Coordinates of C-alpha atoms in Angstrom, one line a residue:
X25 CA 69.0 33.8 54.1
X26 CA 67.7 34.3 50.6
X27 CA 64.8 32.6 48.8
X28 CA 63.9 33.2 45.1
X29 CA 61.1 31.5 43.2
X30 CA 59.9 32.0 39.6
X31 CA 56.5 32.7 38.0
X32 CA 54.9 29.9 36.2
X33 CA 52.4 29.4 33.4
X34 CA 50.3 26.3 33.7
X35 CA 48.0 24.3 31.4
X36 CA 49.6 25.7 28.2
X37 CA 46.3 25.1 26.4
X38 CA 45.4 21.4 26.4
X39 CA 47.6 20.3 29.3
X40 CA 45.0 20.9 32.0
X41 CA 46.5 20.5 35.5
X42 CA 49.4 18.7 33.9
X43 CA 51.8 20.9 31.8
X44 CA 53.6 24.0 33.0
X45 CA 56.8 26.0 32.6
X46 CA 58.8 28.6 34.6
X47 CA 59.3 32.2 33.7
X48 CA 62.3 34.4 34.7
X49 CA 60.1 36.7 36.8
X50 CA 61.0 36.1 40.4
X51 CA 59.7 36.9 43.9
X52 CA 62.5 37.2 46.4
X53 CA 62.6 37.0 50.2
X54 CA 65.4 38.0 52.5
X55 CA 65.2 36.4 56.0
X56 CA 67.1 37.7 59.0
X57 CA 67.2 36.6 62.7
X58 CA 65.2 38.9 64.9
X59 CA 64.0 39.3 68.4
X60 CA 60.4 39.5 67.2
X61 CA 58.5 38.8 64.0
X62 CA 58.4 41.5 61.4
X63 CA 57.4 41.7 57.8
X64 CA 58.1 44.2 55.0
X65 CA 56.7 44.0 51.5
X66 CA 57.5 45.9 48.3
X67 CA 56.4 45.4 44.7
X68 CA 53.2 43.6 43.6
X69 CA 50.5 43.7 46.3
X70 CA 52.4 46.0 48.6
X71 CA 49.4 48.3 48.8
X72 CA 47.0 45.4 49.6
X73 CA 46.6 44.9 53.4
X74 CA 45.9 41.2 53.0
X75 CA 48.8 40.5 50.7
X76 CA 51.2 42.8 52.6
X77 CA 50.9 40.6 55.7
X78 CA 51.9 37.5 53.7
X79 CA 49.6 35.4 55.8
X80 CA 49.8 32.3 53.7
X81 CA 53.6 32.4 53.6
X82 CA 53.9 32.8 57.3
X83 CA 51.3 30.1 58.1
X84 CA 53.2 27.5 55.9
X85 CA 56.7 28.7 57.1
X86 CA 55.7 28.4 60.7
X87 CA 54.1 25.0 60.3
X88 CA 57.1 23.6 58.4
X89 CA 59.7 25.3 60.7
X90 CA 58.1 23.8 63.8
X91 CA 57.9 20.4 62.2
X92 CA 61.6 20.5 61.2
X93 CA 62.9 21.8 64.5
X94 CA 60.7 19.8 67.0
X95 CA 58.4 22.7 67.8
X96 CA 60.7 25.7 68.1
X97 CA 59.1 29.1 67.8
X98 CA 60.3 30.9 64.6
X99 CA 61.3 34.6 65.1
X100 CA 62.6 36.2 62.0
X101 CA 62.4 39.4 59.9
X102 CA 61.0 38.7 56.4
X103 CA 61.7 41.2 53.6
X104 CA 59.5 40.4 50.5
X105 CA 60.1 41.7 47.0
X106 CA 57.1 40.6 44.9
X107 CA 57.4 40.8 41.1
X108 CA 54.8 38.2 40.1
X109 CA 51.4 39.7 39.4
X110 CA 48.9 38.5 42.0
X111 CA 45.8 36.5 41.1
X112 CA 46.6 36.7 37.3
X113 CA 47.3 33.1 36.5
X114 CA 51.1 33.3 36.9
X115 CA 51.5 31.0 39.8
X116 CA 51.7 33.7 42.6
X117 CA 50.1 31.3 45.1
X118 CA 52.3 28.4 44.2
X119 CA 55.3 30.7 44.4
X120 CA 54.3 31.6 48.0
X121 CA 53.9 27.9 48.9
X122 CA 57.2 26.8 47.4
X123 CA 59.1 29.7 48.9
X124 CA 57.7 29.1 52.4
X125 CA 58.6 25.4 52.4
X126 CA 62.1 26.1 51.1
X127 CA 62.6 29.0 53.5
X128 CA 61.6 26.8 56.5
X129 CA 64.2 24.2 55.5
X130 CA 66.9 26.8 55.1
X131 CA 66.1 28.6 58.3
X132 CA 65.9 25.3 60.2
X133 CA 69.2 24.1 58.7
X134 CA 67.4 21.0 57.5
X135 CA 68.6 18.9 54.5
X136 CA 66.3 18.9 51.5
X137 CA 66.2 18.3 47.8
X138 CA 63.7 19.7 45.2
X139 CA 61.7 16.5 45.0
X140 CA 61.1 16.8 48.8
X141 CA 60.0 20.4 48.4
X142 CA 57.7 19.5 45.6
X143 CA 55.9 16.7 47.4
X144 CA 55.6 18.8 50.6
X145 CA 54.0 21.6 48.4
X146 CA 51.4 19.1 47.3
X147 CA 49.9 19.3 50.8
X148 CA 49.0 22.9 50.2
X149 CA 48.3 22.9 46.4
X150 CA 46.9 19.8 44.9
X151 CA 47.4 20.7 41.3
X152 CA 51.0 20.0 40.2
X153 CA 51.1 22.1 37.0
X154 CA 52.2 25.3 38.8
X155 CA 54.2 23.9 41.8
X156 CA 56.3 21.6 39.7
X157 CA 57.9 24.3 37.4
X158 CA 58.1 26.7 40.4
X159 CA 60.3 24.1 42.2
X160 CA 62.1 22.6 39.2
X161 CA 62.3 25.3 36.5
X162 CA 61.9 24.5 32.8
X163 CA 59.0 22.8 31.0
X164 CA 57.4 20.1 33.1
X165 CA 54.9 17.3 32.6
X166 CA 53.5 16.2 36.0
X167 CA 51.0 13.7 37.3
X168 CA 49.8 12.6 40.7
X169 CA 49.9 9.1 42.2
X170 CA 48.6 9.1 45.7
X171 CA 50.3 11.9 47.6
X172 CA 53.3 12.1 45.3
X173 CA 54.1 14.1 42.2
X174 CA 55.8 12.4 39.3
X175 CA 57.3 14.8 36.8
X176 CA 59.7 15.1 33.8
X177 CA 61.5 18.3 33.1
X178 CA 62.9 19.7 29.9
X179 CA 65.2 22.7 29.9
X180 CA 64.1 25.6 27.8
X181 CA 66.4 27.4 25.3
X182 CA 67.6 30.9 25.8
X183 CA 66.3 32.0 22.4
X184 CA 62.7 31.9 23.5
X185 CA 60.8 34.6 25.4
X186 CA 57.5 34.8 27.2
X187 CA 55.4 37.8 26.2
X188 CA 52.7 38.2 28.9
X189 CA 49.5 40.2 28.5
X190 CA 48.3 41.0 32.0
X191 CA 44.8 42.3 32.3
X192 CA 43.8 45.0 34.8
X193 CA 41.4 42.6 36.6
X194 CA 41.4 39.1 37.9
X195 CA 39.6 35.8 37.1
X196 CA 39.4 34.0 40.4
X197 CA 40.4 30.3 40.3
X198 CA 37.1 29.3 41.9
X199 CA 35.1 31.2 39.3
X200 CA 37.2 29.9 36.5
X201 CA 36.6 26.3 37.7
X202 CA 32.9 26.9 38.1
X203 CA 32.5 27.7 34.4
X204 CA 33.7 24.2 33.5
X205 CA 31.2 21.4 32.9
X206 CA 31.0 18.3 35.0
X207 CA 30.8 16.1 31.8
X208 CA 32.7 16.2 28.5
X209 CA 32.1 14.4 25.2
X210 CA 34.5 11.8 24.0
X211 CA 35.4 14.0 21.1
X212 CA 36.3 16.9 23.3
X213 CA 38.5 14.7 25.5
X214 CA 40.3 13.1 22.5
X215 CA 40.8 16.5 20.9
X216 CA 42.6 17.9 24.0
X217 CA 44.4 14.7 25.0
X218 CA 45.9 14.4 21.6
X219 CA 47.2 17.9 21.6
X220 CA 48.6 17.7 25.1
X221 CA 50.6 14.7 24.0
X222 CA 51.6 16.4 20.8
X223 CA 52.7 19.6 22.7
X224 CA 54.8 17.5 25.1
X225 CA 56.6 15.9 22.1
X226 CA 57.1 19.3 20.5
X227 CA 58.7 20.7 23.7
X228 CA 60.9 17.7 24.2
X229 CA 62.1 17.8 20.6
X230 CA 62.3 21.7 20.4
X231 CA 59.9 21.7 17.4
X232 CA 58.5 25.2 18.1
X233 CA 56.9 26.1 14.8
X234 CA 54.1 23.5 15.3
X235 CA 53.1 24.7 18.7
X236 CA 50.1 26.7 17.6
X237 CA 48.5 23.5 16.4
X238 CA 49.2 21.7 19.7
X239 CA 48.1 24.6 21.9
X240 CA 44.4 24.3 21.0
X241 CA 42.0 23.0 23.6
X242 CA 38.4 22.0 24.2
X243 CA 38.5 21.3 28.0
X244 CA 38.8 24.7 29.7
X245 CA 40.4 27.5 27.7
X246 CA 37.6 29.0 25.6
X247 CA 35.1 28.5 28.4
X248 CA 37.2 30.5 30.8
X249 CA 38.0 33.2 28.2
X250 CA 34.3 33.9 27.8
X251 CA 34.4 35.4 31.3
X252 CA 36.7 38.1 29.8
X253 CA 35.8 38.1 26.1
X254 CA 38.6 40.5 25.0
X255 CA 41.0 37.6 25.6
X256 CA 39.9 36.1 22.3
X257 CA 41.2 39.2 20.6
X258 CA 44.4 39.1 22.6
X259 CA 45.0 35.5 21.3
X260 CA 44.2 36.5 17.7
X261 CA 46.5 39.5 17.8
X262 CA 49.4 37.5 19.3
X263 CA 49.1 34.7 16.7
X264 CA 49.0 37.3 13.9
X265 CA 52.2 39.0 15.1
X266 CA 54.6 36.2 15.6
X267 CA 53.6 34.2 18.7
X268 CA 54.5 30.5 18.4
X269 CA 51.6 29.8 20.8
X270 CA 49.1 31.9 22.7
X271 CA 47.3 30.4 25.7
X272 CA 45.5 31.4 28.8
X273 CA 48.0 31.3 31.6
X274 CA 46.6 29.0 34.3
X275 CA 43.0 30.0 35.0
X276 CA 43.7 33.5 33.8
X277 CA 43.5 36.4 33.4
X278 CA 47.0 36.6 31.9
X279 CA 47.7 35.4 28.4
X280 CA 51.0 33.6 27.8
X281 CA 52.6 34.0 24.4
X282 CA 55.7 32.1 23.5
X283 CA 58.0 33.8 20.9
X284 CA 61.5 33.6 19.5
X285 CA 63.7 36.3 21.1
X286 CA 64.1 38.1 17.8
X287 CA 60.3 38.4 17.4
X288 CA 59.4 39.2 21.0
X289 CA 59.8 43.0 21.0
X290 CA 57.7 43.4 17.9
X291 CA 55.0 41.1 19.4
X292 CA 55.1 43.0 22.6
X293 CA 54.7 46.3 20.8
X294 CA 51.8 45.1 18.8
X295 CA 50.0 43.8 21.9
X296 CA 50.7 47.0 23.9
X297 CA 49.4 49.2 21.1
X298 CA 46.2 47.0 20.6
X299 CA 45.5 46.7 24.4
X300 CA 46.8 49.8 26.1
X301 CA 44.6 49.1 29.1
X302 CA 46.7 45.9 29.9
X303 CA 50.2 45.4 31.0
X304 CA 52.5 43.7 28.5
X305 CA 55.7 42.1 29.9
X306 CA 58.5 40.3 28.2
X307 CA 60.7 37.8 30.1
X308 CA 63.1 35.0 29.5
X309 CA 62.2 31.5 30.6
X310 CA 63.6 29.9 33.7
X311 CA 65.5 26.6 34.1
X312 CA 66.5 26.9 37.7
X313 CA 63.3 26.9 39.8
X314 CA 63.3 27.8 43.5
X315 CA 66.6 28.9 45.0
X316 CA 67.4 28.8 48.7
X317 CA 70.6 30.1 50.3
X318 CA 71.6 30.2 53.9

């Protein structure tokens, strides 16, 4: 059995907990029948004892597998290849959740569709901006109604690239949420709401050259960037060297830069030269989302 799930970038500036897209940077899991549970991990986090054990994946997989099989004890060998940087705002936790639920359905031989996977994932991650593109691929607008995700997907063209600037340290989701105020002014809300709506229209109509206007935000982005002030310079450098938009990816610390494929290498070079202490990665965008094969 084989499971593959993409990285994601959420918020995209003004689309707080609402907008997200999938990046062609994938974690993969090979699952084999076994007489006893065993786990091997290579790639990102392989030298971290907590991550190496894949505790979150196994917890969700076991819970879902037992639910689908009427209580059977799962015994498998799991071989993880992690390519998504961990705790850097690229949806590594959402990828684990989506992969585990999909893997449980495949291993149990249970029928499923992506909408079912998405709504099940909501039990473990109550923000749809990462889990939706991880499941569906593409650019997604998502909202919650009760315990259900409602979303709309737009496929992304092959002539765009994600140029990612990945700092050498994390910004925890809890810390990044704690820096946000409990109250906002009407002006701040209207500023960001109007740009989230405008960004959605631009993605749906493929009007890329206006994205840098739509990507501005007054809800979360600058407040979170102050935790790691050099991110302001990352954004400035990216916009000066051809980025169509430059936004904090999720709660950080990665910065997501969208560029035309013809401009991506020059943008990546400029960022790598300016910030040699950070990783710079260039990837295509993903329209497939999670893949599960028996």
